Amino acid sequence: MTDAAPAQPDPNQPPLVINGQYVKDLSFEVPGAPEIYSEMQGQNPSIPIHVDINARSLQGNTFEVVLHLKVDAQFEDNRPVFLVELAYGGIFTLNVAPEHVQPMLLIECPRLLFPFARTIIADATRDGGFPPLMIQPIDFVQLFRSRMEAAQGEAQGTA
């Protein structure tokens, strides 16, 4: 990811413009179907949710941001219930000072994409024969801080 935003923001332009949103990749699997549906009776699987964000410069101050969500539901004995993976992307134009580009790309842009990605996951699980999975809101500020701390730790480890 490069900080290619203009040095001085244009006060006549909004700081963030959503140019488009799209499903970049979607996968839903029920490896144990159809038996898994009868085995579900009375059992609650563990449903960990993994989140990642990638951003890249497209041209000038336009960027692609992709929110990756992976849900791997399993019974206690590690038998899979379902697996859903979604890469939901957006194209954003930023009109902010260079020091604000990275936080905008890794906090604000995913925050705008999340409600749409959440709906896609809920629809996929419902259409797959399960109750719709309603992912709780994600703290993208904390995710950003954790990513920055990890990067600082790696930089100190290699210095």
mmCIF file of C-alpha atoms in Angstrom:
data_model
loop_
_atom_site.group_PDB
_atom_site.id
_atom_site.type_symbol
_atom_site.label_atom_id
_atom_site.label_comp_id
_atom_site.label_asym_id
_atom_site.label_seq_id
_atom_site.Cartn_x
_atom_site.Cartn_y
_atom_site.Cartn_z
ATOM 1 C CA MET A 1 0.000 0.000 0.000
ATOM 2 C CA THR A 2 1.365 3.376 -0.946
ATOM 3 C CA ASP A 3 0.470 6.771 0.404
ATOM 4 C CA ALA A 4 -0.297 8.266 -3.001
ATOM 5 C CA ALA A 5 -2.894 10.794 -1.842
ATOM 6 C CA PRO A 6 -2.299 14.427 -2.777
ATOM 7 C CA ALA A 7 -0.072 16.413 -0.420
ATOM 8 C CA GLN A 8 -2.754 19.046 0.119
ATOM 9 C CA PRO A 9 -6.404 17.945 0.208
ATOM 10 C CA ASP A 10 -8.789 19.882 -2.019
ATOM 11 C CA PRO A 11 -11.267 21.649 0.309
ATOM 12 C CA ASN A 12 -13.900 21.529 -2.461
ATOM 13 C CA GLN A 13 -13.875 17.713 -2.513
ATOM 14 C CA PRO A 14 -15.225 15.287 0.110
ATOM 15 C CA PRO A 15 -12.529 13.446 2.100
ATOM 16 C CA LEU A 16 -13.847 10.019 1.047
ATOM 17 C CA VAL A 17 -15.768 8.915 -2.026
ATOM 18 C CA ILE A 18 -17.055 5.376 -2.578
ATOM 19 C CA ASN A 19 -16.693 4.701 -6.306
ATOM 20 C CA GLY A 20 -17.999 1.126 -6.157
ATOM 21 C CA GLN A 21 -18.415 -2.032 -4.090
ATOM 22 C CA TYR A 22 -18.354 -5.664 -5.175
ATOM 23 C CA VAL A 23 -18.018 -9.297 -4.176
ATOM 24 C CA LYS A 24 -14.476 -10.204 -5.178
ATOM 25 C CA ASP A 25 -14.719 -13.804 -3.972
ATOM 26 C CA LEU A 26 -17.379 -15.830 -2.159
ATOM 27 C CA SER A 27 -17.244 -19.458 -1.109
ATOM 28 C CA PHE A 28 -19.731 -21.443 0.982
ATOM 29 C CA GLU A 29 -19.240 -25.125 1.795
ATOM 30 C CA VAL A 30 -21.118 -27.703 3.862
ATOM 31 C CA PRO A 31 -18.717 -30.676 3.728
ATOM 32 C CA GLY A 32 -20.953 -32.988 5.787
ATOM 33 C CA ALA A 33 -24.202 -32.378 3.947
ATOM 34 C CA PRO A 34 -26.813 -33.778 4.147
ATOM 35 C CA GLU A 35 -26.048 -35.680 7.394
ATOM 36 C CA ILE A 36 -24.823 -32.535 9.159
ATOM 37 C CA TYR A 37 -28.348 -31.098 9.280
ATOM 38 C CA SER A 38 -29.662 -33.966 11.425
ATOM 39 C CA GLU A 39 -26.513 -33.909 13.585
ATOM 40 C CA MET A 40 -27.064 -30.206 14.345
ATOM 41 C CA GLN A 41 -30.041 -30.975 16.595
ATOM 42 C CA GLY A 42 -29.166 -29.760 20.084
ATOM 43 C CA GLN A 43 -25.564 -28.908 19.250
ATOM 44 C CA ASN A 44 -24.099 -25.454 18.988
ATOM 45 C CA PRO A 45 -20.952 -25.308 16.877
ATOM 46 C CA SER A 46 -18.098 -22.939 17.614
ATOM 47 C CA ILE A 47 -18.059 -20.195 15.010
ATOM 48 C CA PRO A 48 -14.756 -18.285 14.969
ATOM 49 C CA ILE A 49 -14.612 -15.336 12.601
ATOM 50 C CA HIS A 50 -11.319 -14.245 11.050
ATOM 51 C CA VAL A 51 -10.992 -10.719 9.670
ATOM 52 C CA ASP A 52 -8.326 -9.231 7.420
ATOM 53 C CA ILE A 53 -8.103 -6.052 5.378
ATOM 54 C CA ASN A 54 -5.990 -5.381 2.324
ATOM 55 C CA ALA A 55 -5.583 -2.055 0.575
ATOM 56 C CA ARG A 56 -3.705 -1.105 -2.556
ATOM 57 C CA SER A 57 -3.280 1.986 -4.647
ATOM 58 C CA LEU A 58 -4.965 1.904 -8.041
ATOM 59 C CA GLN A 59 -4.167 5.321 -9.482
ATOM 60 C CA GLY A 60 -3.387 8.625 -7.827
ATOM 61 C CA ASN A 61 -5.611 8.944 -4.783
ATOM 62 C CA THR A 62 -7.893 6.014 -5.722
ATOM 63 C CA PHE A 63 -7.553 2.771 -3.779
ATOM 64 C CA GLU A 64 -9.015 -0.716 -3.618
ATOM 65 C CA VAL A 65 -9.852 -1.935 -0.116
ATOM 66 C CA VAL A 66 -10.828 -5.585 0.381
ATOM 67 C CA LEU A 67 -12.440 -6.842 3.577
ATOM 68 C CA HIS A 68 -11.792 -10.582 4.036
ATOM 69 C CA LEU A 69 -14.097 -12.548 6.339
ATOM 70 C CA LYS A 70 -13.646 -16.257 7.030
ATOM 71 C CA VAL A 71 -16.036 -18.266 9.175
ATOM 72 C CA ASP A 72 -15.161 -21.888 9.959
ATOM 73 C CA ALA A 73 -17.997 -23.378 12.042
ATOM 74 C CA GLN A 74 -17.098 -26.662 13.763
ATOM 75 C CA PHE A 75 -18.453 -29.042 16.368
ATOM 76 C CA GLU A 76 -16.390 -29.609 19.529
ATOM 77 C CA ASP A 77 -14.803 -32.700 17.950
ATOM 78 C CA ASN A 78 -13.484 -30.480 15.087
ATOM 79 C CA ARG A 79 -15.963 -31.825 12.538
ATOM 80 C CA PRO A 80 -16.783 -29.033 10.108
ATOM 81 C CA VAL A 81 -20.322 -27.669 9.998
ATOM 82 C CA PHE A 82 -19.848 -25.011 7.335
ATOM 83 C CA LEU A 83 -17.158 -22.779 5.926
ATOM 84 C CA VAL A 84 -17.827 -19.403 4.372
ATOM 85 C CA GLU A 85 -15.177 -17.077 2.963
ATOM 86 C CA LEU A 86 -15.887 -13.644 1.573
ATOM 87 C CA ALA A 87 -13.639 -11.039 -0.005
ATOM 88 C CA TYR A 88 -15.736 -7.889 -0.319
ATOM 89 C CA GLY A 89 -14.070 -4.985 -2.080
ATOM 90 C CA GLY A 90 -14.568 -1.321 -2.596
ATOM 91 C CA ILE A 91 -12.947 1.368 -4.708
ATOM 92 C CA PHE A 92 -12.394 4.583 -2.776
ATOM 93 C CA THR A 93 -11.069 8.004 -3.673
ATOM 94 C CA LEU A 94 -9.403 9.785 -0.771
ATOM 95 C CA ASN A 95 -8.933 13.511 -0.414
ATOM 96 C CA VAL A 96 -6.977 13.642 2.826
ATOM 97 C CA ALA A 97 -3.487 14.561 3.983
ATOM 98 C CA PRO A 98 -0.922 11.767 3.453
ATOM 99 C CA GLU A 99 -0.719 10.987 7.179
ATOM 100 C CA HIS A 100 -4.438 10.148 7.182
ATOM 101 C CA VAL A 101 -4.424 7.810 4.179
ATOM 102 C CA GLN A 102 -3.548 4.601 6.027
ATOM 103 C CA PRO A 103 -6.109 5.061 8.843
ATOM 104 C CA MET A 104 -8.783 5.913 6.269
ATOM 105 C CA LEU A 105 -7.972 2.796 4.236
ATOM 106 C CA LEU A 106 -7.782 0.413 7.195
ATOM 107 C CA ILE A 107 -10.491 1.867 9.473
ATOM 108 C CA GLU A 108 -13.058 4.003 7.662
ATOM 109 C CA CYS A 109 -13.234 2.120 4.363
ATOM 110 C CA PRO A 110 -13.742 -1.338 5.964
ATOM 111 C CA ARG A 111 -16.264 0.214 8.355
ATOM 112 C CA LEU A 112 -18.297 1.296 5.317
ATOM 113 C CA LEU A 113 -17.941 -2.115 3.623
ATOM 114 C CA PHE A 114 -18.784 -4.200 6.703
ATOM 115 C CA PRO A 115 -22.613 -3.911 6.754
ATOM 116 C CA PHE A 116 -22.808 -5.163 3.168
ATOM 117 C CA ALA A 117 -20.369 -8.023 3.827
ATOM 118 C CA ARG A 118 -22.306 -8.953 6.967
ATOM 119 C CA THR A 119 -25.527 -9.233 4.958
ATOM 120 C CA ILE A 120 -23.851 -11.436 2.337
ATOM 121 C CA ILE A 121 -22.581 -13.811 5.055
ATOM 122 C CA ALA A 122 -26.023 -13.909 6.717
ATOM 123 C CA ASP A 123 -27.719 -14.649 3.393
ATOM 124 C CA ALA A 124 -25.177 -17.341 2.471
ATOM 125 C CA THR A 125 -25.573 -19.194 5.772
ATOM 126 C CA ARG A 126 -29.372 -18.918 5.593
ATOM 127 C CA ASP A 127 -29.431 -20.101 1.979
ATOM 128 C CA GLY A 128 -27.129 -22.956 3.044
ATOM 129 C CA GLY A 129 -29.770 -24.290 5.428
ATOM 130 C CA PHE A 130 -28.552 -22.741 8.685
ATOM 131 C CA PRO A 131 -29.810 -19.834 10.787
ATOM 132 C CA PRO A 132 -28.451 -16.586 9.328
ATOM 133 C CA LEU A 133 -25.094 -15.755 10.890
ATOM 134 C CA MET A 134 -25.250 -12.172 12.114
ATOM 135 C CA ILE A 135 -21.648 -11.103 12.672
ATOM 136 C CA GLN A 136 -21.293 -8.635 15.522
ATOM 137 C CA PRO A 137 -19.804 -5.210 14.698
ATOM 138 C CA ILE A 138 -16.040 -5.200 14.305
ATOM 139 C CA ASP A 139 -13.805 -2.647 16.046
ATOM 140 C CA PHE A 140 -11.696 -1.575 13.065
ATOM 141 C CA VAL A 141 -9.835 0.977 15.200
ATOM 142 C CA GLN A 142 -8.579 -1.808 17.492
ATOM 143 C CA LEU A 143 -7.770 -3.996 14.495
ATOM 144 C CA PHE A 144 -5.725 -1.109 13.033
ATOM 145 C CA ARG A 145 -3.902 -0.553 16.338
ATOM 146 C CA SER A 146 -3.082 -4.255 16.622
ATOM 147 C CA ARG A 147 -1.753 -4.267 13.071
ATOM 148 C CA MET A 148 0.433 -1.205 13.765
ATOM 149 C CA GLU A 149 1.765 -2.735 17.016
ATOM 150 C CA ALA A 150 2.605 -5.974 15.196
ATOM 151 C CA ALA A 151 4.406 -4.030 12.452
ATOM 152 C CA GLN A 152 6.388 -2.067 15.065
ATOM 153 C CA GLY A 153 7.299 -5.304 16.832
ATOM 154 C CA GLU A 154 8.540 -6.825 13.571
ATOM 155 C CA ALA A 155 10.517 -3.675 12.755
ATOM 156 C CA GLN A 156 12.161 -3.717 16.191
ATOM 157 C CA GLY A 157 12.886 -7.437 15.860
ATOM 158 C CA THR A 158 14.715 -6.934 12.561
ATOM 159 C CA ALA A 159 16.590 -3.782 13.659
#
